[in-house]
Coordinates of C-alpha atoms in Angstrom, one line a residue:
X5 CA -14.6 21.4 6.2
X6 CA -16.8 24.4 6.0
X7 CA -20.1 23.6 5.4
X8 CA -22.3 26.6 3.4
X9 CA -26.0 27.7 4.3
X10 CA -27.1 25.8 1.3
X11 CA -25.3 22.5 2.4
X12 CA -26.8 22.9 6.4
X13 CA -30.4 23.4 4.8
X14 CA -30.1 20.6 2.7
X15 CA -28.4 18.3 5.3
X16 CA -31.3 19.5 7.5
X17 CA -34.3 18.5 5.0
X18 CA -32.3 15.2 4.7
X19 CA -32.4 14.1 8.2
X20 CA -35.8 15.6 8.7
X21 CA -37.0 13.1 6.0
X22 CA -34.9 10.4 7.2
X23 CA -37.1 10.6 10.8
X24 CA -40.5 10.9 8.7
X25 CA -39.8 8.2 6.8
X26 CA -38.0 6.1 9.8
X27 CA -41.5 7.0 11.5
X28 CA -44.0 6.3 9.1
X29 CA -42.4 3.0 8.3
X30 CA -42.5 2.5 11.8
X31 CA -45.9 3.5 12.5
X32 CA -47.0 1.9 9.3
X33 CA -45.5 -1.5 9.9
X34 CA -47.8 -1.4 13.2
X35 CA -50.8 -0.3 11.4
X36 CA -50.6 -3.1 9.0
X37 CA -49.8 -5.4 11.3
X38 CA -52.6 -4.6 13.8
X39 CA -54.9 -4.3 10.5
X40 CA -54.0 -7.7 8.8
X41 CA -54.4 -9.2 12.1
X42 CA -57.8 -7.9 12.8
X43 CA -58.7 -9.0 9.1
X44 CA -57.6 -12.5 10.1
X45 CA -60.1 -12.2 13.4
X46 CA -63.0 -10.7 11.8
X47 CA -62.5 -13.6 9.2
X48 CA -62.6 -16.1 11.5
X49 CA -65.8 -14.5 13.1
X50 CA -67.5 -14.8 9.9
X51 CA -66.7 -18.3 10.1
X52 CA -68.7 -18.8 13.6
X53 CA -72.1 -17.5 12.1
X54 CA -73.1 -20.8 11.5
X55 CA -72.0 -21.6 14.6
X56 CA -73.7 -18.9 16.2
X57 CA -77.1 -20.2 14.7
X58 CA -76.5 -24.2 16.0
X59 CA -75.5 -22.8 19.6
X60 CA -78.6 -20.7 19.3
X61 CA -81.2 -23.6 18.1
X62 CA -79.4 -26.1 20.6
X63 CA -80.0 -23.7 24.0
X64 CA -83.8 -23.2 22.4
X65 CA -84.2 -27.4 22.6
X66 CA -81.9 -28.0 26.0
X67 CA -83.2 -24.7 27.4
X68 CA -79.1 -24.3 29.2
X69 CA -75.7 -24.8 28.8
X70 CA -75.7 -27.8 30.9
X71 CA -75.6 -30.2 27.9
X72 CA -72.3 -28.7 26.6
X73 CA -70.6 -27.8 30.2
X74 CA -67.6 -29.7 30.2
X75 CA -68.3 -32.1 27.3
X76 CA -65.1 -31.1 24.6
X77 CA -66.3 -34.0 22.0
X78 CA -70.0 -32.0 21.9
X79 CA -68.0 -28.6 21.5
X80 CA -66.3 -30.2 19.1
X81 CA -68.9 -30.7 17.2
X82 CA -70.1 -27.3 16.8
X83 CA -66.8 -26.2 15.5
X84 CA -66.6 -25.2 11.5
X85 CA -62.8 -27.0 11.0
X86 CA -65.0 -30.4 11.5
X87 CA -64.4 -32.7 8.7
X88 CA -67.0 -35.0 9.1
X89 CA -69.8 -33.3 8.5
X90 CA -71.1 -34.1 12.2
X91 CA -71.9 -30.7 13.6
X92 CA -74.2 -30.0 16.4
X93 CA -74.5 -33.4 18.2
X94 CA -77.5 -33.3 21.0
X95 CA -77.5 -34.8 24.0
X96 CA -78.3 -38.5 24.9
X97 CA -76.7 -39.4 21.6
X98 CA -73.8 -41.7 22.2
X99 CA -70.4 -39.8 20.9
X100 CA -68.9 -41.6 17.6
X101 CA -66.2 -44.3 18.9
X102 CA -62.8 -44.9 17.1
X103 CA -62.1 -47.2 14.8
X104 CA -64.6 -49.8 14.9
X105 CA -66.8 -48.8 16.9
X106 CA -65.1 -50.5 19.8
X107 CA -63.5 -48.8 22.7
X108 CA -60.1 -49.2 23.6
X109 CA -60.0 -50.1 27.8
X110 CA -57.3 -49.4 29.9
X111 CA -55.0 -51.4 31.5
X112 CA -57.7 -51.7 34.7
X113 CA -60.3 -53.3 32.4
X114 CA -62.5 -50.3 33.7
X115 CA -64.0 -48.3 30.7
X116 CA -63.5 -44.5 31.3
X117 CA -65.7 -42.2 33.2
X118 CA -66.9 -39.0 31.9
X119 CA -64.9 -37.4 34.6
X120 CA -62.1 -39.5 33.3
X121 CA -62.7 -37.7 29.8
X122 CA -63.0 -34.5 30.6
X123 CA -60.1 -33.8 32.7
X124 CA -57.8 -32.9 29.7
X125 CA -58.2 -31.0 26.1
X126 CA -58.2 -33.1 23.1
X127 CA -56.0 -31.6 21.0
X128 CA -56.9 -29.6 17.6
X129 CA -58.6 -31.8 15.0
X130 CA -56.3 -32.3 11.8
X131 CA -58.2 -29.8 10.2
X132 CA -57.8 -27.0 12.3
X133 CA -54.7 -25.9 10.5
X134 CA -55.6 -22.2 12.2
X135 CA -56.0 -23.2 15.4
X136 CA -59.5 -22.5 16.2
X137 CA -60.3 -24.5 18.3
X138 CA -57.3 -23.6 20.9
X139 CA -58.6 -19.8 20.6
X140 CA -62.2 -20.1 20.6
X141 CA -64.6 -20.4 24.0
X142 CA -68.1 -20.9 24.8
X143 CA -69.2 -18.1 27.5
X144 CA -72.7 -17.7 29.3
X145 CA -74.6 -14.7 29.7
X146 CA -72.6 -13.8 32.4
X147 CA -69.5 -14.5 30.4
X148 CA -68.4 -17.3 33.1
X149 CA -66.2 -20.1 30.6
X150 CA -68.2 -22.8 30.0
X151 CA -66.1 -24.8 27.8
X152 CA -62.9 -24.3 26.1
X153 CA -59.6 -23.6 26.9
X154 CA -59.0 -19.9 28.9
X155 CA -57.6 -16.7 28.0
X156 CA -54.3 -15.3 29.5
X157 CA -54.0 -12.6 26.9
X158 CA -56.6 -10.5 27.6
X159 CA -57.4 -9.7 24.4
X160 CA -60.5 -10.8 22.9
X161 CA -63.2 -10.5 20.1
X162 CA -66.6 -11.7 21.3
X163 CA -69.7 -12.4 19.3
X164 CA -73.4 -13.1 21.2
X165 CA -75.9 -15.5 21.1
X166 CA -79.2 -14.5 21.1
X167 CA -82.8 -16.4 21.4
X168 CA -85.9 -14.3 20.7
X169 CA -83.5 -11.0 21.2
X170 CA -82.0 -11.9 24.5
X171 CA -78.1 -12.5 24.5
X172 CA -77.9 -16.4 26.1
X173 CA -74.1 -16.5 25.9
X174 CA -71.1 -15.7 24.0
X175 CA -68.4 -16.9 21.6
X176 CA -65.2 -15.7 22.7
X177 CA -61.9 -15.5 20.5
X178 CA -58.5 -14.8 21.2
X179 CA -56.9 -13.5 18.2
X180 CA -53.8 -15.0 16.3
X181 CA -50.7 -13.0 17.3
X182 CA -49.4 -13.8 14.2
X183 CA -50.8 -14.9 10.4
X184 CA -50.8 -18.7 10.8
X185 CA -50.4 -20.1 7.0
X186 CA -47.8 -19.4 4.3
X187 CA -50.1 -17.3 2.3
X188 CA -50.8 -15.0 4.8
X189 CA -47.4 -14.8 5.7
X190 CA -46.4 -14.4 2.2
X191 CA -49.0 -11.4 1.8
X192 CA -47.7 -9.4 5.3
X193 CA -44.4 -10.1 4.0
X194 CA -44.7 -8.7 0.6
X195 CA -46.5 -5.1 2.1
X196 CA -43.9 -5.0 4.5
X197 CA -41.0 -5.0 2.2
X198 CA -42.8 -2.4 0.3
X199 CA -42.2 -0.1 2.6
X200 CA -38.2 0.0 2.1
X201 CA -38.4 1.2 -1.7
X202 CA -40.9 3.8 -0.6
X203 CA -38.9 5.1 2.2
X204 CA -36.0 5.2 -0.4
X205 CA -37.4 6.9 -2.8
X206 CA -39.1 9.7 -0.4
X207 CA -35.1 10.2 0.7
X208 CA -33.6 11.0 -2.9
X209 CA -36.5 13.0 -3.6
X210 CA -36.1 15.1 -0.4
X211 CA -32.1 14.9 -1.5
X212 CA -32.5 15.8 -5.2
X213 CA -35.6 18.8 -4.2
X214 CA -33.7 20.0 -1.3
X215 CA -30.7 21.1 -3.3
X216 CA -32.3 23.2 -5.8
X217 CA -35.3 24.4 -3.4
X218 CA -32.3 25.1 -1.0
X219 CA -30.6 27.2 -3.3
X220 CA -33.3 29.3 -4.2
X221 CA -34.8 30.0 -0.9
X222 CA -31.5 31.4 0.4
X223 CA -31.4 34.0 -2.8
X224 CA -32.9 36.5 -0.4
X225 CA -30.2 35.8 2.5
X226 CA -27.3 35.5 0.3
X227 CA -28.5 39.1 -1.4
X228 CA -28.5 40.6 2.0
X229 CA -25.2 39.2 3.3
X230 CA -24.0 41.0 0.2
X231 CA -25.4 43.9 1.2
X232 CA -23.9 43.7 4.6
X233 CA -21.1 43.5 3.9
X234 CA -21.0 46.8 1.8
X235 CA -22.5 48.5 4.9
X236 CA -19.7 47.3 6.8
X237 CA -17.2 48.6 4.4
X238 CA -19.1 52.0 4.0
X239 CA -21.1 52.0 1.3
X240 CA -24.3 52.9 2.8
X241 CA -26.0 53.7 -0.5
X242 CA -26.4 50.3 -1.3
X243 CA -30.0 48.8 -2.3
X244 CA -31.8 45.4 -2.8
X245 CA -34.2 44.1 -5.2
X246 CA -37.4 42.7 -3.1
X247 CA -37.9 39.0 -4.5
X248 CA -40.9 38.1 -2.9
X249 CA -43.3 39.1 -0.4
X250 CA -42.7 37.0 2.3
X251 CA -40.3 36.9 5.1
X252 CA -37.4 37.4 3.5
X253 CA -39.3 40.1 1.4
X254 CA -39.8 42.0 4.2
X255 CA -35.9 41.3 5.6
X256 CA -35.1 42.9 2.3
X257 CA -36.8 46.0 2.8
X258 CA -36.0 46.3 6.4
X259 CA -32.1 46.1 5.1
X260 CA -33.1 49.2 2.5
X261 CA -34.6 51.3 5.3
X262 CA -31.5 50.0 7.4
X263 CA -29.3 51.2 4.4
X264 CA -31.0 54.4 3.9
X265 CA -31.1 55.4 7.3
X266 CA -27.2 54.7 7.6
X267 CA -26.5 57.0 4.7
X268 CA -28.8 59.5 6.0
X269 CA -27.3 59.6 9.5
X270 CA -23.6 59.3 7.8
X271 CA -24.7 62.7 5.4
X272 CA -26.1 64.1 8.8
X273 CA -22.8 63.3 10.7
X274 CA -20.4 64.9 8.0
X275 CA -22.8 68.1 7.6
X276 CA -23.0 68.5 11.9
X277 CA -18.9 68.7 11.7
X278 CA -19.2 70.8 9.2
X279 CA -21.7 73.1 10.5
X280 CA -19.8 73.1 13.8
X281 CA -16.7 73.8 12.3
X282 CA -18.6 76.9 10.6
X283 CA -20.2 77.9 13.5
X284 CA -17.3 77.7 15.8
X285 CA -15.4 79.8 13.4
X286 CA -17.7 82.4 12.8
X287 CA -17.5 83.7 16.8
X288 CA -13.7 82.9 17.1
X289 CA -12.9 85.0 13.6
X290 CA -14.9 87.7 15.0
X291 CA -13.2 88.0 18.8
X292 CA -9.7 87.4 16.7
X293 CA -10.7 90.2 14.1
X294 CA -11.8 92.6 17.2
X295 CA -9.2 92.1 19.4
X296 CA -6.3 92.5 16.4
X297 CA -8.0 95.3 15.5
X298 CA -8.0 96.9 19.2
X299 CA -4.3 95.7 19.0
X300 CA -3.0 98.1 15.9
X301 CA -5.1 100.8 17.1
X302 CA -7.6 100.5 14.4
X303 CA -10.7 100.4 16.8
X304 CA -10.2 102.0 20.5
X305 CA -10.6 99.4 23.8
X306 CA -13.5 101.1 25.3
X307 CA -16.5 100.2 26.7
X308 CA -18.5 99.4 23.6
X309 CA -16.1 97.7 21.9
X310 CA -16.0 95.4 24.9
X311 CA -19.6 94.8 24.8
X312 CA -19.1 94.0 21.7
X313 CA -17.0 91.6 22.1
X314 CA -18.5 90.3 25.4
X315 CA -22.1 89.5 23.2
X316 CA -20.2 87.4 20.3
X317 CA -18.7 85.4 23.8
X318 CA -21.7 85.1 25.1
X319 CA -23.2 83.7 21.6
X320 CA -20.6 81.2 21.5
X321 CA -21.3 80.0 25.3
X322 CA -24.9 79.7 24.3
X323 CA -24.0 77.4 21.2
X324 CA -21.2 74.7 23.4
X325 CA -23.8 74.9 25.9
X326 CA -26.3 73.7 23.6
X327 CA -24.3 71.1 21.7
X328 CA -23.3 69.5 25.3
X329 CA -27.1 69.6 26.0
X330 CA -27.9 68.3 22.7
X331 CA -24.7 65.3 23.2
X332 CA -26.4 64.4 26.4
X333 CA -30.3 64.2 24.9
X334 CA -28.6 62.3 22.4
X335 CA -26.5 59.7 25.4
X336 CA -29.5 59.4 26.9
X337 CA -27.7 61.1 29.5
X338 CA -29.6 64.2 30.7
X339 CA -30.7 64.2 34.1
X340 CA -34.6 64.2 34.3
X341 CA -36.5 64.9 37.4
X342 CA -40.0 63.5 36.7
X343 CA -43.1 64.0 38.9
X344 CA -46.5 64.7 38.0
X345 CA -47.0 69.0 37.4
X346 CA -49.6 71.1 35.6
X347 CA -48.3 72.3 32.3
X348 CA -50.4 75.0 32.3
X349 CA -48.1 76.7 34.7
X350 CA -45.0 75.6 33.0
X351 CA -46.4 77.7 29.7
X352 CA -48.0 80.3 31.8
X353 CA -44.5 80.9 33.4
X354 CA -42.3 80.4 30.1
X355 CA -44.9 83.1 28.0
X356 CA -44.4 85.7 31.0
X357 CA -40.4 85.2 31.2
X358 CA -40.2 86.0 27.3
X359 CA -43.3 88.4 26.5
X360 CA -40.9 91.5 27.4
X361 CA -38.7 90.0 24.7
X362 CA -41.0 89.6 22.0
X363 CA -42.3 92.6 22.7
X364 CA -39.0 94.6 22.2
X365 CA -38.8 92.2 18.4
X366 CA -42.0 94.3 18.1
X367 CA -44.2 91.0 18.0
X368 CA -47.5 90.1 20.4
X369 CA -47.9 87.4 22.2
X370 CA -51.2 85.7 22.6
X371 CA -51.7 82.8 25.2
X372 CA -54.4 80.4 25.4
X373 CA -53.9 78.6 28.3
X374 CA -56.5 76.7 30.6
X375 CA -56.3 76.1 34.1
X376 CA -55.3 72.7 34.7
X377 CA -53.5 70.3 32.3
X378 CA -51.8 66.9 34.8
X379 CA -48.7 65.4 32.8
X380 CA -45.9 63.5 34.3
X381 CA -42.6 65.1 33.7
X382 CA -39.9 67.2 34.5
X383 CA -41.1 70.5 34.8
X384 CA -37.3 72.4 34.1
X385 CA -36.6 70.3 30.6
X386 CA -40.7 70.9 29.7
X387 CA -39.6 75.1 30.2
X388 CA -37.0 74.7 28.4
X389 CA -38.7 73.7 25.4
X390 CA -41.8 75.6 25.4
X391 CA -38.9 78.7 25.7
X392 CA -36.9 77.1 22.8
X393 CA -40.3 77.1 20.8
X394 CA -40.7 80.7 21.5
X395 CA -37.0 82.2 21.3
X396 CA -37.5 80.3 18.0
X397 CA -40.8 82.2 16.9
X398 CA -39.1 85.5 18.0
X399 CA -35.7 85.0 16.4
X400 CA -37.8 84.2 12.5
X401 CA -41.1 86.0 13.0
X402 CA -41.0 89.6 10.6
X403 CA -41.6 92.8 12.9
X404 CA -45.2 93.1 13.7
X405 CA -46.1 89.9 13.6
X406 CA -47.9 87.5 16.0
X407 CA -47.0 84.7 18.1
X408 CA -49.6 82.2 20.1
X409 CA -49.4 79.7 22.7
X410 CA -52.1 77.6 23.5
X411 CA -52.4 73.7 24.6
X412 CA -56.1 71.9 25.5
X413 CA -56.5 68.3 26.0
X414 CA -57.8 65.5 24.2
X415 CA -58.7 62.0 25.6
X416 CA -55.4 61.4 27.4
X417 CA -53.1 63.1 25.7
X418 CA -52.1 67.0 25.9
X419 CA -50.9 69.2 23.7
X420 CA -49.5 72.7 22.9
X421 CA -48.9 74.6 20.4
X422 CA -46.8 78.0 19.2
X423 CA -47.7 79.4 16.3
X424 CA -46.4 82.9 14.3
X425 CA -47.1 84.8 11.7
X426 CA -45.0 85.4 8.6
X427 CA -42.6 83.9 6.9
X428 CA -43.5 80.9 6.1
X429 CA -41.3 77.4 5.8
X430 CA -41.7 74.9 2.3
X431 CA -43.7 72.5 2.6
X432 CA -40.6 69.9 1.8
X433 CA -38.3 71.1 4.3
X434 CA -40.8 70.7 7.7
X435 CA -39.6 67.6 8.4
X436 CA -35.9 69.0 8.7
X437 CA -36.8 71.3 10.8
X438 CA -35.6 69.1 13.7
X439 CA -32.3 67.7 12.3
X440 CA -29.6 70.0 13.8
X441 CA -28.0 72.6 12.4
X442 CA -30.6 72.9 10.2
X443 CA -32.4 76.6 9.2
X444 CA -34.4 77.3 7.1
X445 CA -32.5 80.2 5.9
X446 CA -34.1 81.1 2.6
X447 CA -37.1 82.1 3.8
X448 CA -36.6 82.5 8.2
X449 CA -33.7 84.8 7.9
X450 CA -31.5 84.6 11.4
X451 CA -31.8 87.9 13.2
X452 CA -30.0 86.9 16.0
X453 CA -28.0 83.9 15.0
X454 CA -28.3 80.7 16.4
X455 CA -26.8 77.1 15.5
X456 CA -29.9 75.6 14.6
X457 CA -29.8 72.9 17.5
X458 CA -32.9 74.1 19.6
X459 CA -35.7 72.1 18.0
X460 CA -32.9 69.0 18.0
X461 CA -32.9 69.2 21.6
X462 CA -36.8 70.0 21.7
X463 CA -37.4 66.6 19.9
X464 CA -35.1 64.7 22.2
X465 CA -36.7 66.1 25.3
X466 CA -40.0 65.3 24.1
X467 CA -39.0 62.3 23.0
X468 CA -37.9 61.6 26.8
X469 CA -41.2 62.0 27.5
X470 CA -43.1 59.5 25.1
X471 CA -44.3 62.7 23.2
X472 CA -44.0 63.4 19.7
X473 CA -43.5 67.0 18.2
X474 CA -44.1 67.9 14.6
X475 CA -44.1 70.9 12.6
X476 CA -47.0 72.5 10.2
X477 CA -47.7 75.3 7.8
X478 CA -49.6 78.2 10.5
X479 CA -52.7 79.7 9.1
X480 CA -51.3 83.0 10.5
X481 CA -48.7 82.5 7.4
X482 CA -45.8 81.0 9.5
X483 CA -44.8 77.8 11.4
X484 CA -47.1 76.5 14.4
X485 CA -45.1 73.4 16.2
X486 CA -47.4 70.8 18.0
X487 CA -46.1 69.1 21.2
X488 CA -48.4 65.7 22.3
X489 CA -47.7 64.5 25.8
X490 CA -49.3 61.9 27.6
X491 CA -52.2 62.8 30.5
X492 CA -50.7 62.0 34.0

């Protein structure tokens, strides 16, 4: 069974809430626990204040321990679970006797020595339902045992006793591992148990919120598989509505410039084949109508009509050999040769190979060049725009006109610049400047023809070499293009 985003979200809140709840009932079965059972000890410590006072007054009369060392009926007396009111016998006061007062002798007729009595524990008193007595110790300063039974747990709450501010010794209590009468069990038992419900509930609220919640956080997605899928059936004009500002807000207008830049490279593919069908046809019409003409005899195979007809050749070499360059900017295939070169020469050289051209377009040149600009590049695809830049000035720029190169350097970037006079470009077509087979032909008209793929492969050269070329409105009235390429 396939399971839906929606469903995997959900089934993913669910067992996320199954482990917080598993762990806080976990963690909170251990808190209460270790809390009720530290209630239960600090209890019982309250219970030994008294106790804490007799110890106290007893070590002030006896001045030591010694009277209590060893002697389990005199520690017993100190304890609060005593039901006879005797607490805090001194010593030289004979312990109270069983029944009777009489003594019981054993089967030697020998009453018992103290070291006969002290060997073993008496057990707890009836009233020590808790236990007390088998928990609780009497420590001296040095927390050496004095009396009572030891610790193996090593877990224990202590409380000092004090005589004019210095600590003379110390009760020490082992804490109950678990609550020792009915009520308290009763109480642990009942928090405990109301854990489950809680846990329970938390899990069809995750359940009944997750569903909903899931549903409408995966709007966004769902809107943009949508749109996917219409992008890979063609329809590249396709647009979302932003939901939200968020994430998926921002997915959705990633997927609109995605969409938009689809179409625009789809409208750009259709027009290139179109625009190279033109300009294919143009040259080949013109060789077929010259040489059928030379054919019937209308125009005479001589020497100008072959120049004729070698130029139009010679225009349609220059435009393949421009689309391969441009197909191998675009592959990422041209070869680059990159070392570190002064651009200054690479204009300087560039602006003397094409002066005696623009001078024959009756144009100036004007160059503005300084001595020493370091970049890291190839110096033959660097020439090849700067004289792209200029053929292009020369080829649009109305007789008498004016063309400038000039670069400087900023920071670490460098840039140059060629700039004509009249005509100008609009203002809303600059940035097409560099699509190919793009002209401006309403107000550049083409002398000299041209595909319009020279500032394409400009860009893409440029672009080769982490630079960035733009085009501007000149002051001089025409087009000034800015190249920016980063200091060596």
């Amino acid at each position: 069974m396939r399971i839906g985003v929606t469903g995997k979200m959900v089934l993913i809140l669910l067992a996320t809430s199954i482990m917080l709840v598993g762990a806080m009932a976990i963690a909170m079965d251990w808190s209460f626990q270790k809390g009720f059972l530290d209630y239960l000890t600090e209890a019982e410590l309250s219970r030994l204040d008294d106790t804490v006072v007799k110890l106290s007054n007893a070590y002030r009369r006896e001045g030591s321990w010694d009277f209590i060392r060893g002697r389990h009926r005199v520690w017993a007396s100190f304890l609060p679970h005593q039901l006879d009111g005797q607490v805090g016998v001194v010593p030289n006061q004979r312990p109270p006797f069983p029944s009777g007062g009489k003594i019981s002798m054993p089967a030697n007729g020998r009453p018992p020595t103290p070291r006969q009595h002290n060997r073993r524990t008496p057990p707890p008193p009836p009233g020590d339902r808790s236990g007390l007595s088998t928990r609780l110790r009497l420590l001296d300063e040095y927390k050496n045992n004095l009396i009572g039974p030891p610790d193996n747990s090593g877990e224990v709450s202590l409380r000092p006793i004090e005589l004019d501010g210095e600590v003379v010794g110390w009760l020490s209590l082992t804490p109950q591992s678990i609550p020792s009468s009915e009520l308290d069990k009763s109480f642990r038992d009942e928090q405990l148990n109301a854990i489950y419900p809680i846990a329970v509930g938390a899990l069809l609220l995750a359940l009944v919120l997750g569903i909903p919640l899931g549903r409408y956080l995966l709007i966004p997605v769902k809107d943009v598989a949508r749109g996917v899928h219409a992008l890979a059936k063609g329809r590249f004009e396709t647009q979302l509505k932003p939901r939200s500002n968020d994430e998926l807000g921002q997915l959705v207008l990633d997927f609109n410039a995605l969409a938009e830049a689809l179409q625009r490279n789809e409208l750009l593919r259709r027009q290139s084949m179109a625009d190279i069908s033109h300009e294919l046809r143009t040259p080949l019409a013109l060789l077929r109508g010259e040489i059928e003409a030379m054919q019937d005899g209308i125009r005479p195979a001589d020497q100008i009509q072959l120049v004729k007809l070698h130029d139009t050749i010679m225009q349609f070499n220059r435009m393949v050999d421009d689309l391969y360059d441009l197909a191998l900017t675009d592959a990422g295939a041209l070869n680059y040769r990159k070392e570190a070169l002064n651009l200054a020469d690479v204009l300087r050289d560039s602006a003397a190979s094409a002066e005696h051209r623009i001078e024959q377009s009756s144009l100036s040149l004007d160059c503005e060049i300084p001595q020493k600009l370091s970049v890291f590049g190839d110096a033959r695809r660097l020439r090849q725009v700067v004289d792209n830049l200029l053929k292009n000035s020369r080829r649009y720029t109305d007789p008498g006109g004016v063309i400038t190169l000039s670069a400087w350097q900023v920071s670490n970037k460098i840039y140059f610049k060629v700039e004509d006079s009249a005509p100008g470009v609009e203002k809303e077509t600059l940035s097409r400047l560099f699509d190919r087979f793009y002209r401006a032909e309403e107000s550049r008209s083409r002398v000299s023809g041209g595909a319009g793929l020279g500032l394409a492969i400009c860009r893409n050269i440029v672009d080769a070499h982490q630079g960035e070329i733009i085009a501007k409105s000149s002051p001089l009235g025409g087009l000034q293009v800015i190249v920016c390429l980063p200091l060596a």
